[in-house]
Amino acid sequence: MSLYILLIFINLPFIFLAITGIITRYKMKRISRRRASIQLLIWLFILMGLIVARPLYYWLFAQELTASDALSLFDVVQITAIVFLLYIVNGLSTRIEQTEKRLNDLHQALSIRLSSKK
Amino acid sequence: MRDSKKRVCVVIPAYKEAAVIYDVLTRTKKALAKDKKHSYEIVVVNDGSTDNTSSEAARAGVTVIDHILNSGAGGATATGLSYAQQYGFDVAATMDADGQHKPEDVITGVHTLCGSDVDLLIGSRLIDSQGMSRVKVLGNKGLSVVTYLLFGINSTDSQSGLRIYSKNALAQLEWKSRGYEFCSEMLWRAKKIGLKIDEFPIEAIYTDYSKGKGQSNWNALNIVRTLMARRISEIFR
C-alpha cells in the first residue's frame, strides 16, 4: 500500500471524529455558527491537504520546486501525531472554555446566594 | 427610559480596601440619600480580600457580597450587576471603592440615563482631566486609543469605573475578561448587541491613597496584551 494512502487512512478517523464533534456541538448550541464554520474549514483543509499530498509532491518535483524525498513511514507517523494533537487540543480548548464559564457562573451565583442568607 | 422613580443598585467592587471603604460608603450613602427622586441600594462585592474590607463594608450598613475566590475587577463587577438584575433593579451604577468617584456624579449619571434612551453611560474623567497626573492622562488616553483600534469604540475614557446601566443593559451585557481589561471588553460587547452608549463628564478625586492604589503602567501594558489576545481569539468564535 502506498504511504500516501496509508496517511489518509490513518488520519481519516480523527478528521471524521473532529467534524462530527463540531456538527454535534453546533447543533446542541454549545458553539456559535461562526466558530463551527471556521473549525469545519480548518479540518476540511487538513483533509484536502492529505488527499492532494501525493499529486502535489509529484507536481512540485516535476517543476523542480522541491528536491526532497518522497513520503517516508516516519513522515506518516509524524503527520498523524500532529493531526491527533490538533484534534485533542481543539476538543480541550472548547471544554476548558465551557468549564471556565460554568465555574464563573457558579462562583457568582454562590456568592450572591450566600450573601442573601446572612 | 421614562423618568419615573427608579430602584438603583450602586455596585462597588472592592479588593483590600479596608483602610478607606467605611468612609467611602458613609459618604456615598449620605450623598445618595439626598436624591429623593430615586431609591438607592449600595452593594459591595468583596473580591476575596484577606483584610477587613467585608466587615468594614458591613459596618457601614450596606449589602455585602463576599467572593469566595479572588476573581478580579471584571468578575466582581459581573457579580454585582448580576445581583442587580436578579433583584429587579431598574438601573445599576458601578463606582470604585478607593474613593476616587464622587457619589454626586452617580446621581447625575442616573438622572441623565433615566431621561434618555441610553443603555450604558460612561463617566469620563478625561473630558475635563483636571487633577489627573500627566502619566495617568497619557495611560488612559492610550488605552482608549487601543480600545478604538481593536474594537472600534470611540470613548474618551474607556477605563472609567463609574458607569450607569439601564435595565436593558443589565439583562444583556456579558463579558469574559476577569481583570481590568473588562472595561474595554464591556464597551465592545455593548456595541455588538446594539446597546446605546454615551458619556458624561465626571470629576475624579485623587488622594494619596487612590494614587497608590491606581493601576501601574505595567498593568496598562498587561491590559493591552490581554485585549489583543481576546480580540484575536474572538475571530475564531
mmCIF file of C-alpha atoms in Angstrom:
data_model
loop_
_atom_site.group_PDB
_atom_site.id
_atom_site.type_symbol
_atom_site.label_atom_id
_atom_site.label_comp_id
_atom_site.label_asym_id
_atom_site.label_seq_id
_atom_site.Cartn_x
_atom_site.Cartn_y
_atom_site.Cartn_z
ATOM 1 C CA MET A 1 0.000 0.000 0.000
ATOM 2 C CA SER A 2 1.276 3.459 -0.877
ATOM 3 C CA LEU A 3 2.352 5.502 2.126
ATOM 4 C CA TYR A 4 0.150 8.358 0.891
ATOM 5 C CA ILE A 5 -2.937 6.105 1.038
ATOM 6 C CA LEU A 6 -1.835 4.887 4.485
ATOM 7 C CA LEU A 7 -1.521 8.501 5.622
ATOM 8 C CA ILE A 8 -5.111 9.238 4.566
ATOM 9 C CA PHE A 9 -6.498 6.048 6.138
ATOM 10 C CA ILE A 10 -4.773 6.558 9.484
ATOM 11 C CA ASN A 11 -5.848 10.201 9.749
ATOM 12 C CA LEU A 12 -9.375 9.798 8.439
ATOM 13 C CA PRO A 13 -10.864 8.631 11.806
ATOM 14 C CA PHE A 14 -9.525 11.738 13.613
ATOM 15 C CA ILE A 15 -10.862 14.055 10.931
ATOM 16 C CA PHE A 16 -14.202 12.251 10.924
ATOM 17 C CA LEU A 17 -14.419 12.473 14.742
ATOM 18 C CA ALA A 18 -13.457 16.164 14.696
ATOM 19 C CA ILE A 19 -16.042 17.058 12.027
ATOM 20 C CA THR A 20 -18.866 15.108 13.699
ATOM 21 C CA GLY A 21 -17.855 16.692 17.040
ATOM 22 C CA ILE A 22 -18.119 20.193 15.552
ATOM 23 C CA ILE A 23 -21.513 19.457 13.973
ATOM 24 C CA THR A 24 -22.826 17.919 17.216
ATOM 25 C CA ARG A 25 -21.591 20.843 19.348
ATOM 26 C CA TYR A 26 -23.122 23.327 16.921
ATOM 27 C CA LYS A 27 -26.468 21.500 16.817
ATOM 28 C CA MET A 28 -26.510 21.340 20.616
ATOM 29 C CA LYS A 29 -25.827 25.106 20.641
ATOM 30 C CA ARG A 30 -22.557 24.750 22.539
ATOM 31 C CA ILE A 31 -20.587 26.695 19.924
ATOM 32 C CA SER A 32 -21.558 29.534 17.619
ATOM 33 C CA ARG A 33 -22.207 29.135 13.898
ATOM 34 C CA ARG A 34 -19.136 31.226 13.145
ATOM 35 C CA ARG A 35 -16.874 29.107 15.309
ATOM 36 C CA ALA A 36 -18.311 25.876 13.859
ATOM 37 C CA SER A 37 -17.757 27.160 10.300
ATOM 38 C CA ILE A 38 -14.137 28.132 10.979
ATOM 39 C CA GLN A 39 -13.353 24.802 12.673
ATOM 40 C CA LEU A 40 -15.023 22.871 9.838
ATOM 41 C CA LEU A 41 -12.980 24.801 7.293
ATOM 42 C CA ILE A 42 -9.752 24.011 9.152
ATOM 43 C CA TRP A 43 -10.492 20.258 9.246
ATOM 44 C CA LEU A 44 -11.619 20.182 5.604
ATOM 45 C CA PHE A 45 -8.412 21.990 4.718
ATOM 46 C CA ILE A 46 -6.387 19.332 6.555
ATOM 47 C CA LEU A 47 -8.315 16.568 4.760
ATOM 48 C CA MET A 48 -7.743 18.215 1.403
ATOM 49 C CA GLY A 49 -4.054 18.608 2.265
ATOM 50 C CA LEU A 50 -3.751 14.879 2.949
ATOM 51 C CA ILE A 51 -5.642 13.929 -0.237
ATOM 52 C CA VAL A 52 -3.619 16.168 -2.545
ATOM 53 C CA ALA A 53 -0.284 15.460 -0.815
ATOM 54 C CA ARG A 54 0.800 12.855 -3.380
ATOM 55 C CA PRO A 55 -0.133 14.709 -6.633
ATOM 56 C CA LEU A 56 1.176 17.934 -5.131
ATOM 57 C CA TYR A 57 4.541 16.329 -4.295
ATOM 58 C CA TYR A 58 4.935 14.897 -7.808
ATOM 59 C CA TRP A 59 3.895 18.159 -9.411
ATOM 60 C CA LEU A 60 6.361 20.146 -7.299
ATOM 61 C CA PHE A 61 9.081 17.580 -8.078
ATOM 62 C CA ALA A 62 8.368 17.766 -11.815
ATOM 63 C CA GLN A 63 8.502 21.546 -11.716
ATOM 64 C CA GLU A 64 11.814 21.303 -9.840
ATOM 65 C CA LEU A 65 10.319 23.261 -6.973
ATOM 66 C CA THR A 66 11.339 20.591 -4.452
ATOM 67 C CA ALA A 67 14.126 18.086 -4.246
ATOM 68 C CA SER A 68 13.021 16.383 -1.044
ATOM 69 C CA ASP A 69 12.484 12.652 -0.723
ATOM 70 C CA ALA A 70 9.026 11.153 -1.113
ATOM 71 C CA LEU A 71 6.949 10.367 1.985
ATOM 72 C CA SER A 72 8.632 8.019 4.490
ATOM 73 C CA LEU A 73 6.997 5.914 7.192
ATOM 74 C CA PHE A 74 8.417 8.317 9.777
ATOM 75 C CA ASP A 75 6.699 11.222 7.975
ATOM 76 C CA VAL A 76 3.394 9.328 8.171
ATOM 77 C CA VAL A 77 3.814 8.832 11.928
ATOM 78 C CA GLN A 78 4.824 12.473 12.417
ATOM 79 C CA ILE A 79 1.923 13.916 10.406
ATOM 80 C CA THR A 80 -0.528 11.580 12.157
ATOM 81 C CA ALA A 81 0.791 12.738 15.547
ATOM 82 C CA ILE A 82 0.282 16.398 14.541
ATOM 83 C CA VAL A 83 -3.292 15.739 13.348
ATOM 84 C CA PHE A 84 -4.040 13.780 16.536
ATOM 85 C CA LEU A 85 -2.683 16.600 18.707
ATOM 86 C CA LEU A 86 -4.774 19.143 16.788
ATOM 87 C CA TYR A 87 -7.829 17.004 17.447
ATOM 88 C CA ILE A 88 -7.047 16.784 21.169
ATOM 89 C CA VAL A 89 -6.197 20.495 21.540
ATOM 90 C CA ASN A 90 -9.350 21.601 19.747
ATOM 91 C CA GLY A 91 -11.578 19.465 21.969
ATOM 92 C CA LEU A 92 -9.748 20.516 25.128
ATOM 93 C CA SER A 93 -9.892 24.244 24.391
ATOM 94 C CA THR A 94 -13.673 24.064 23.904
ATOM 95 C CA ARG A 95 -14.059 22.111 27.140
ATOM 96 C CA ILE A 96 -11.800 24.455 29.129
ATOM 97 C CA GLU A 97 -13.783 27.439 27.898
ATOM 98 C CA GLN A 98 -17.103 25.863 28.856
ATOM 99 C CA THR A 99 -15.772 24.813 32.252
ATOM 100 C CA GLU A 100 -14.373 28.305 32.891
ATOM 101 C CA LYS A 101 -17.749 29.867 32.130
ATOM 102 C CA ARG A 102 -19.596 27.371 34.329
ATOM 103 C CA LEU A 103 -17.133 27.917 37.177
ATOM 104 C CA ASN A 104 -17.509 31.699 36.924
ATOM 105 C CA ASP A 105 -21.310 31.416 36.865
ATOM 106 C CA LEU A 106 -21.231 29.041 39.837
ATOM 107 C CA HIS A 107 -18.937 31.334 41.825
ATOM 108 C CA GLN A 108 -21.148 34.310 41.065
ATOM 109 C CA ALA A 109 -24.403 32.527 41.950
ATOM 110 C CA LEU A 110 -22.931 31.033 45.114
ATOM 111 C CA SER A 111 -21.597 34.387 46.325
ATOM 112 C CA ILE A 112 -24.964 36.088 45.777
ATOM 113 C CA ARG A 113 -26.881 33.229 47.423
ATOM 114 C CA LEU A 114 -24.599 33.154 50.461
ATOM 115 C CA SER A 115 -24.849 36.935 50.876
ATOM 116 C CA SER A 116 -28.650 36.779 50.926
ATOM 117 C CA LYS A 117 -28.527 34.188 53.748
ATOM 118 C CA LYS A 118 -26.504 36.444 56.076
ATOM 119 C CA MET B 1 -36.373 55.474 29.564
ATOM 120 C CA ARG B 2 -39.249 57.178 31.409
ATOM 121 C CA ASP B 3 -38.178 59.467 34.214
ATOM 122 C CA SER B 4 -40.319 57.900 36.998
ATOM 123 C CA LYS B 5 -38.926 56.747 40.377
ATOM 124 C CA LYS B 6 -36.348 54.030 39.812
ATOM 125 C CA ARG B 7 -34.655 51.487 42.052
ATOM 126 C CA VAL B 8 -30.932 51.968 41.593
ATOM 127 C CA CYS B 9 -28.277 49.451 42.608
ATOM 128 C CA VAL B 10 -24.854 51.017 43.193
ATOM 129 C CA VAL B 11 -22.256 48.276 42.796
ATOM 130 C CA ILE B 12 -18.834 48.832 44.369
ATOM 131 C CA PRO B 13 -16.273 46.108 43.651
ATOM 132 C CA ALA B 14 -13.666 46.118 46.402
ATOM 133 C CA TYR B 15 -10.356 44.371 46.951
ATOM 134 C CA LYS B 16 -8.281 45.098 50.037
ATOM 135 C CA GLU B 17 -9.902 48.494 50.650
ATOM 136 C CA ALA B 18 -10.374 48.129 54.423
ATOM 137 C CA ALA B 19 -8.492 51.383 55.099
ATOM 138 C CA VAL B 20 -10.965 53.612 53.259
ATOM 139 C CA ILE B 21 -14.124 51.681 52.435
ATOM 140 C CA TYR B 22 -16.075 52.655 55.547
ATOM 141 C CA ASP B 23 -15.540 56.383 54.862
ATOM 142 C CA VAL B 24 -16.290 55.973 51.149
ATOM 143 C CA LEU B 25 -19.523 54.128 51.901
ATOM 144 C CA THR B 26 -20.793 56.517 54.591
ATOM 145 C CA ARG B 27 -20.030 59.480 52.302
ATOM 146 C CA THR B 28 -21.767 57.746 49.379
ATOM 147 C CA LYS B 29 -24.805 56.753 51.465
ATOM 148 C CA LYS B 30 -25.192 60.303 52.731
ATOM 149 C CA ALA B 31 -24.951 61.794 49.232
ATOM 150 C CA LEU B 32 -27.324 59.280 47.630
ATOM 151 C CA ALA B 33 -29.929 59.812 50.374
ATOM 152 C CA LYS B 34 -30.238 63.419 49.188
ATOM 153 C CA ASP B 35 -31.695 62.245 45.872
ATOM 154 C CA LYS B 36 -35.398 61.865 46.636
ATOM 155 C CA LYS B 37 -36.254 61.130 43.018
ATOM 156 C CA HIS B 38 -34.831 57.586 43.038
ATOM 157 C CA SER B 39 -34.121 54.952 45.694
ATOM 158 C CA TYR B 40 -30.605 53.565 46.017
ATOM 159 C CA GLU B 41 -29.119 50.356 47.408
ATOM 160 C CA ILE B 42 -25.360 50.063 47.756
ATOM 161 C CA VAL B 43 -23.852 46.629 47.129
ATOM 162 C CA VAL B 44 -20.189 45.997 47.879
ATOM 163 C CA VAL B 45 -18.646 42.992 46.160
ATOM 164 C CA ASN B 46 -15.694 41.993 48.308
ATOM 165 C CA ASP B 47 -13.463 40.197 45.835
ATOM 166 C CA GLY B 48 -11.845 37.716 48.213
ATOM 167 C CA SER B 49 -9.937 40.347 50.229
ATOM 168 C CA THR B 50 -7.807 38.996 53.048
ATOM 169 C CA ASP B 51 -8.144 42.189 55.113
ATOM 170 C CA ASN B 52 -11.245 43.607 56.848
ATOM 171 C CA THR B 53 -12.899 45.006 53.698
ATOM 172 C CA SER B 54 -16.005 42.862 54.179
ATOM 173 C CA SER B 55 -16.548 43.693 57.866
ATOM 174 C CA GLU B 56 -15.822 47.399 57.292
ATOM 175 C CA ALA B 57 -18.390 47.485 54.491
ATOM 176 C CA ALA B 58 -20.934 45.637 56.625
ATOM 177 C CA ARG B 59 -20.299 48.153 59.439
ATOM 178 C CA ALA B 60 -21.380 50.905 57.037
ATOM 179 C CA GLY B 61 -24.754 49.150 56.719
ATOM 180 C CA VAL B 62 -24.656 48.174 53.053
ATOM 181 C CA THR B 63 -25.253 44.832 51.328
ATOM 182 C CA VAL B 64 -22.023 42.855 51.084
ATOM 183 C CA ILE B 65 -21.396 40.012 48.673
ATOM 184 C CA ASP B 66 -18.259 38.066 49.521
ATOM 185 C CA HIS B 67 -16.429 36.356 46.695
ATOM 186 C CA ILE B 68 -15.004 33.058 47.887
ATOM 187 C CA LEU B 69 -12.173 33.357 45.381
ATOM 188 C CA ASN B 70 -10.452 36.469 44.073
ATOM 189 C CA SER B 71 -11.849 36.926 40.558
ATOM 190 C CA GLY B 72 -10.554 40.325 39.504
ATOM 191 C CA ALA B 73 -12.386 43.600 38.906
ATOM 192 C CA GLY B 74 -14.264 42.199 35.903
ATOM 193 C CA GLY B 75 -15.540 39.221 37.872
ATOM 194 C CA ALA B 76 -16.570 41.324 40.874
ATOM 195 C CA THR B 77 -18.420 43.811 38.666
ATOM 196 C CA ALA B 78 -20.197 40.955 36.883
ATOM 197 C CA THR B 79 -21.361 39.552 40.244
ATOM 198 C CA GLY B 80 -22.665 42.937 41.380
ATOM 199 C CA LEU B 81 -24.557 43.554 38.138
ATOM 200 C CA SER B 82 -25.917 40.006 38.216
ATOM 201 C CA TYR B 83 -27.243 40.759 41.722
ATOM 202 C CA ALA B 84 -28.877 43.949 40.404
ATOM 203 C CA GLN B 85 -30.518 42.013 37.597
ATOM 204 C CA GLN B 86 -31.691 39.147 39.830
ATOM 205 C CA TYR B 87 -33.268 41.525 42.324
ATOM 206 C CA GLY B 88 -35.074 43.501 39.611
ATOM 207 C CA PHE B 89 -33.336 46.873 39.851
ATOM 208 C CA ASP B 90 -34.248 49.385 37.131
ATOM 209 C CA VAL B 91 -30.809 50.961 36.934
ATOM 210 C CA ALA B 92 -27.355 49.960 38.145
ATOM 211 C CA ALA B 93 -24.223 52.002 38.659
ATOM 212 C CA THR B 94 -20.666 50.967 39.308
ATOM 213 C CA MET B 95 -18.077 53.061 41.098
ATOM 214 C CA ASP B 96 -14.608 52.487 42.546
ATOM 215 C CA ALA B 97 -14.065 51.626 46.202
ATOM 216 C CA ASP B 98 -10.967 53.792 46.657
ATOM 217 C CA GLY B 99 -12.986 56.995 46.863
ATOM 218 C CA GLN B 100 -11.895 58.496 43.544
ATOM 219 C CA HIS B 101 -15.508 58.908 42.359
ATOM 220 C CA LYS B 102 -17.930 61.485 43.669
ATOM 221 C CA PRO B 103 -21.344 59.995 44.585
ATOM 222 C CA GLU B 104 -22.912 63.169 43.185
ATOM 223 C CA ASP B 105 -21.643 62.066 39.761
ATOM 224 C CA VAL B 106 -23.536 58.780 40.195
ATOM 225 C CA ILE B 107 -26.734 60.760 40.825
ATOM 226 C CA THR B 108 -26.064 62.960 37.770
ATOM 227 C CA GLY B 109 -25.436 59.850 35.676
ATOM 228 C CA VAL B 110 -28.597 58.099 36.871
ATOM 229 C CA HIS B 111 -30.683 61.195 36.106
ATOM 230 C CA THR B 112 -29.069 61.549 32.664
ATOM 231 C CA LEU B 113 -29.674 57.886 31.828
ATOM 232 C CA CYS B 114 -33.267 57.945 33.097
ATOM 233 C CA GLY B 115 -34.036 60.970 30.962
ATOM 234 C CA SER B 116 -32.670 59.427 27.771
ATOM 235 C CA ASP B 117 -32.713 56.232 25.712
ATOM 236 C CA VAL B 118 -29.068 55.451 26.548
ATOM 237 C CA ASP B 119 -28.277 51.938 27.869
ATOM 238 C CA LEU B 120 -24.715 52.426 29.042
ATOM 239 C CA LEU B 121 -23.421 55.733 30.299
ATOM 240 C CA ILE B 122 -19.694 56.160 30.932
ATOM 241 C CA GLY B 123 -18.458 58.712 33.437
ATOM 242 C CA SER B 124 -15.468 60.197 31.651
ATOM 243 C CA ARG B 125 -12.622 61.621 33.740
ATOM 244 C CA LEU B 126 -10.908 62.867 30.599
ATOM 245 C CA ILE B 127 -13.483 65.259 29.189
ATOM 246 C CA ASP B 128 -12.039 67.536 31.876
ATOM 247 C CA SER B 129 -8.862 65.876 33.163
ATOM 248 C CA GLN B 130 -8.001 68.485 35.836
ATOM 249 C CA GLY B 131 -6.289 66.942 38.849
ATOM 250 C CA MET B 132 -5.159 63.827 36.984
ATOM 251 C CA SER B 133 -1.430 63.385 36.551
ATOM 252 C CA ARG B 134 0.011 63.595 33.038
ATOM 253 C CA VAL B 135 1.145 59.982 33.209
ATOM 254 C CA LYS B 136 -2.387 58.840 34.079
ATOM 255 C CA VAL B 137 -3.930 61.014 31.349
ATOM 256 C CA LEU B 138 -1.489 59.538 28.837
ATOM 257 C CA GLY B 139 -2.083 55.966 30.036
ATOM 258 C CA ASN B 140 -5.869 56.297 29.953
ATOM 259 C CA LYS B 141 -5.862 58.028 26.566
ATOM 260 C CA GLY B 142 -3.523 55.344 25.256
ATOM 261 C CA LEU B 143 -5.892 52.605 26.402
ATOM 262 C CA SER B 144 -8.806 54.433 24.797
ATOM 263 C CA VAL B 145 -6.858 54.526 21.507
ATOM 264 C CA VAL B 146 -6.150 50.776 21.840
ATOM 265 C CA THR B 147 -9.856 50.171 22.518
ATOM 266 C CA TYR B 148 -10.703 52.143 19.378
ATOM 267 C CA LEU B 149 -8.162 50.292 17.243
ATOM 268 C CA LEU B 150 -9.186 46.836 18.451
ATOM 269 C CA PHE B 151 -12.924 47.232 18.864
ATOM 270 C CA GLY B 152 -13.894 50.413 17.007
ATOM 271 C CA ILE B 153 -15.254 52.050 20.177
ATOM 272 C CA ASN B 154 -14.763 55.785 20.392
ATOM 273 C CA SER B 155 -14.626 56.618 24.091
ATOM 274 C CA THR B 156 -12.634 59.363 25.793
ATOM 275 C CA ASP B 157 -12.236 57.238 28.944
ATOM 276 C CA SER B 158 -12.613 53.553 28.162
ATOM 277 C CA GLN B 159 -11.202 52.538 31.580
ATOM 278 C CA SER B 160 -13.569 54.529 33.762
ATOM 279 C CA GLY B 161 -15.070 52.562 36.644
ATOM 280 C CA LEU B 162 -18.054 54.886 37.004
ATOM 281 C CA ARG B 163 -20.742 53.566 34.685
ATOM 282 C CA ILE B 164 -24.508 53.613 34.662
ATOM 283 C CA TYR B 165 -26.507 50.709 33.202
ATOM 284 C CA SER B 166 -30.112 50.553 32.065
ATOM 285 C CA LYS B 167 -32.323 47.517 32.794
ATOM 286 C CA ASN B 168 -31.846 46.515 29.173
ATOM 287 C CA ALA B 169 -28.057 46.591 29.561
ATOM 288 C CA LEU B 170 -28.278 44.582 32.801
ATOM 289 C CA ALA B 171 -30.251 41.870 31.034
ATOM 290 C CA GLN B 172 -27.988 41.598 28.005
ATOM 291 C CA LEU B 173 -24.441 42.601 28.906
ATOM 292 C CA GLU B 174 -21.912 39.807 29.413
ATOM 293 C CA TRP B 175 -18.140 39.743 29.128
ATOM 294 C CA LYS B 176 -15.404 37.190 29.555
ATOM 295 C CA SER B 177 -12.458 39.161 30.936
ATOM 296 C CA ARG B 178 -11.945 38.891 34.677
ATOM 297 C CA GLY B 179 -9.312 41.588 35.100
ATOM 298 C CA TYR B 180 -9.330 45.350 34.400
ATOM 299 C CA GLU B 181 -9.493 44.735 30.645
ATOM 300 C CA PHE B 182 -13.214 44.068 31.128
ATOM 301 C CA CYS B 183 -13.761 47.854 30.886
ATOM 302 C CA SER B 184 -12.881 47.863 27.185
ATOM 303 C CA GLU B 185 -14.427 44.468 26.503
ATOM 304 C CA MET B 186 -17.721 45.574 28.057
ATOM 305 C CA LEU B 187 -17.923 48.519 25.632
ATOM 306 C CA TRP B 188 -17.256 46.173 22.733
ATOM 307 C CA ARG B 189 -19.925 43.670 23.833
ATOM 308 C CA ALA B 190 -22.377 46.532 24.354
ATOM 309 C CA LYS B 191 -21.725 47.786 20.839
ATOM 310 C CA LYS B 192 -22.066 44.269 19.404
ATOM 311 C CA ILE B 193 -25.510 43.732 20.940
ATOM 312 C CA GLY B 194 -26.661 47.173 19.825
ATOM 313 C CA LEU B 195 -26.796 48.991 23.170
ATOM 314 C CA LYS B 196 -26.699 52.769 23.037
ATOM 315 C CA ILE B 197 -23.529 54.086 24.681
ATOM 316 C CA ASP B 198 -22.852 57.646 25.766
ATOM 317 C CA GLU B 199 -20.530 59.583 28.073
ATOM 318 C CA PHE B 200 -20.839 62.329 30.641
ATOM 319 C CA PRO B 201 -18.099 64.326 32.370
ATOM 320 C CA ILE B 202 -17.133 63.390 35.913
ATOM 321 C CA GLU B 203 -14.564 64.669 38.353
ATOM 322 C CA ALA B 204 -12.054 62.264 39.839
ATOM 323 C CA ILE B 205 -10.713 62.830 43.357
ATOM 324 C CA TYR B 206 -7.092 61.782 43.678
ATOM 325 C CA THR B 207 -5.894 61.250 47.212
ATOM 326 C CA ASP B 208 -2.525 59.768 48.166
ATOM 327 C CA TYR B 209 -4.392 56.533 48.864
ATOM 328 C CA SER B 210 -6.138 56.344 45.470
ATOM 329 C CA LYS B 211 -2.899 57.299 43.708
ATOM 330 C CA GLY B 212 -1.175 54.437 45.474
ATOM 331 C CA LYS B 213 -3.956 52.017 44.569
ATOM 332 C CA GLY B 214 -4.088 53.126 40.941
ATOM 333 C CA GLN B 215 -3.032 50.988 38.030
ATOM 334 C CA SER B 216 0.648 50.989 37.114
ATOM 335 C CA ASN B 217 1.835 51.394 33.552
ATOM 336 C CA TRP B 218 2.869 47.732 33.597
ATOM 337 C CA ASN B 219 -0.715 46.823 34.281
ATOM 338 C CA ALA B 220 -1.794 49.030 31.385
ATOM 339 C CA LEU B 221 0.586 47.059 29.187
ATOM 340 C CA ASN B 222 -0.911 43.831 30.502
ATOM 341 C CA ILE B 223 -4.403 45.149 29.692
ATOM 342 C CA VAL B 224 -3.304 45.865 26.099
ATOM 343 C CA ARG B 225 -1.780 42.390 25.780
ATOM 344 C CA THR B 226 -4.919 40.682 27.149
ATOM 345 C CA LEU B 227 -7.232 42.772 24.973
ATOM 346 C CA MET B 228 -5.230 41.852 21.865
ATOM 347 C CA ALA B 229 -5.371 38.158 22.792
ATOM 348 C CA ARG B 230 -9.131 38.454 23.393
ATOM 349 C CA ARG B 231 -9.663 40.179 20.051
ATOM 350 C CA ILE B 232 -7.642 37.572 18.150
ATOM 351 C CA SER B 233 -9.328 34.614 19.868
ATOM 352 C CA GLU B 234 -12.757 36.099 19.117
ATOM 353 C CA ILE B 235 -12.049 35.895 15.380
ATOM 354 C CA PHE B 236 -12.470 32.125 15.710
ATOM 355 C CA ARG B 237 -15.684 32.306 17.726
#
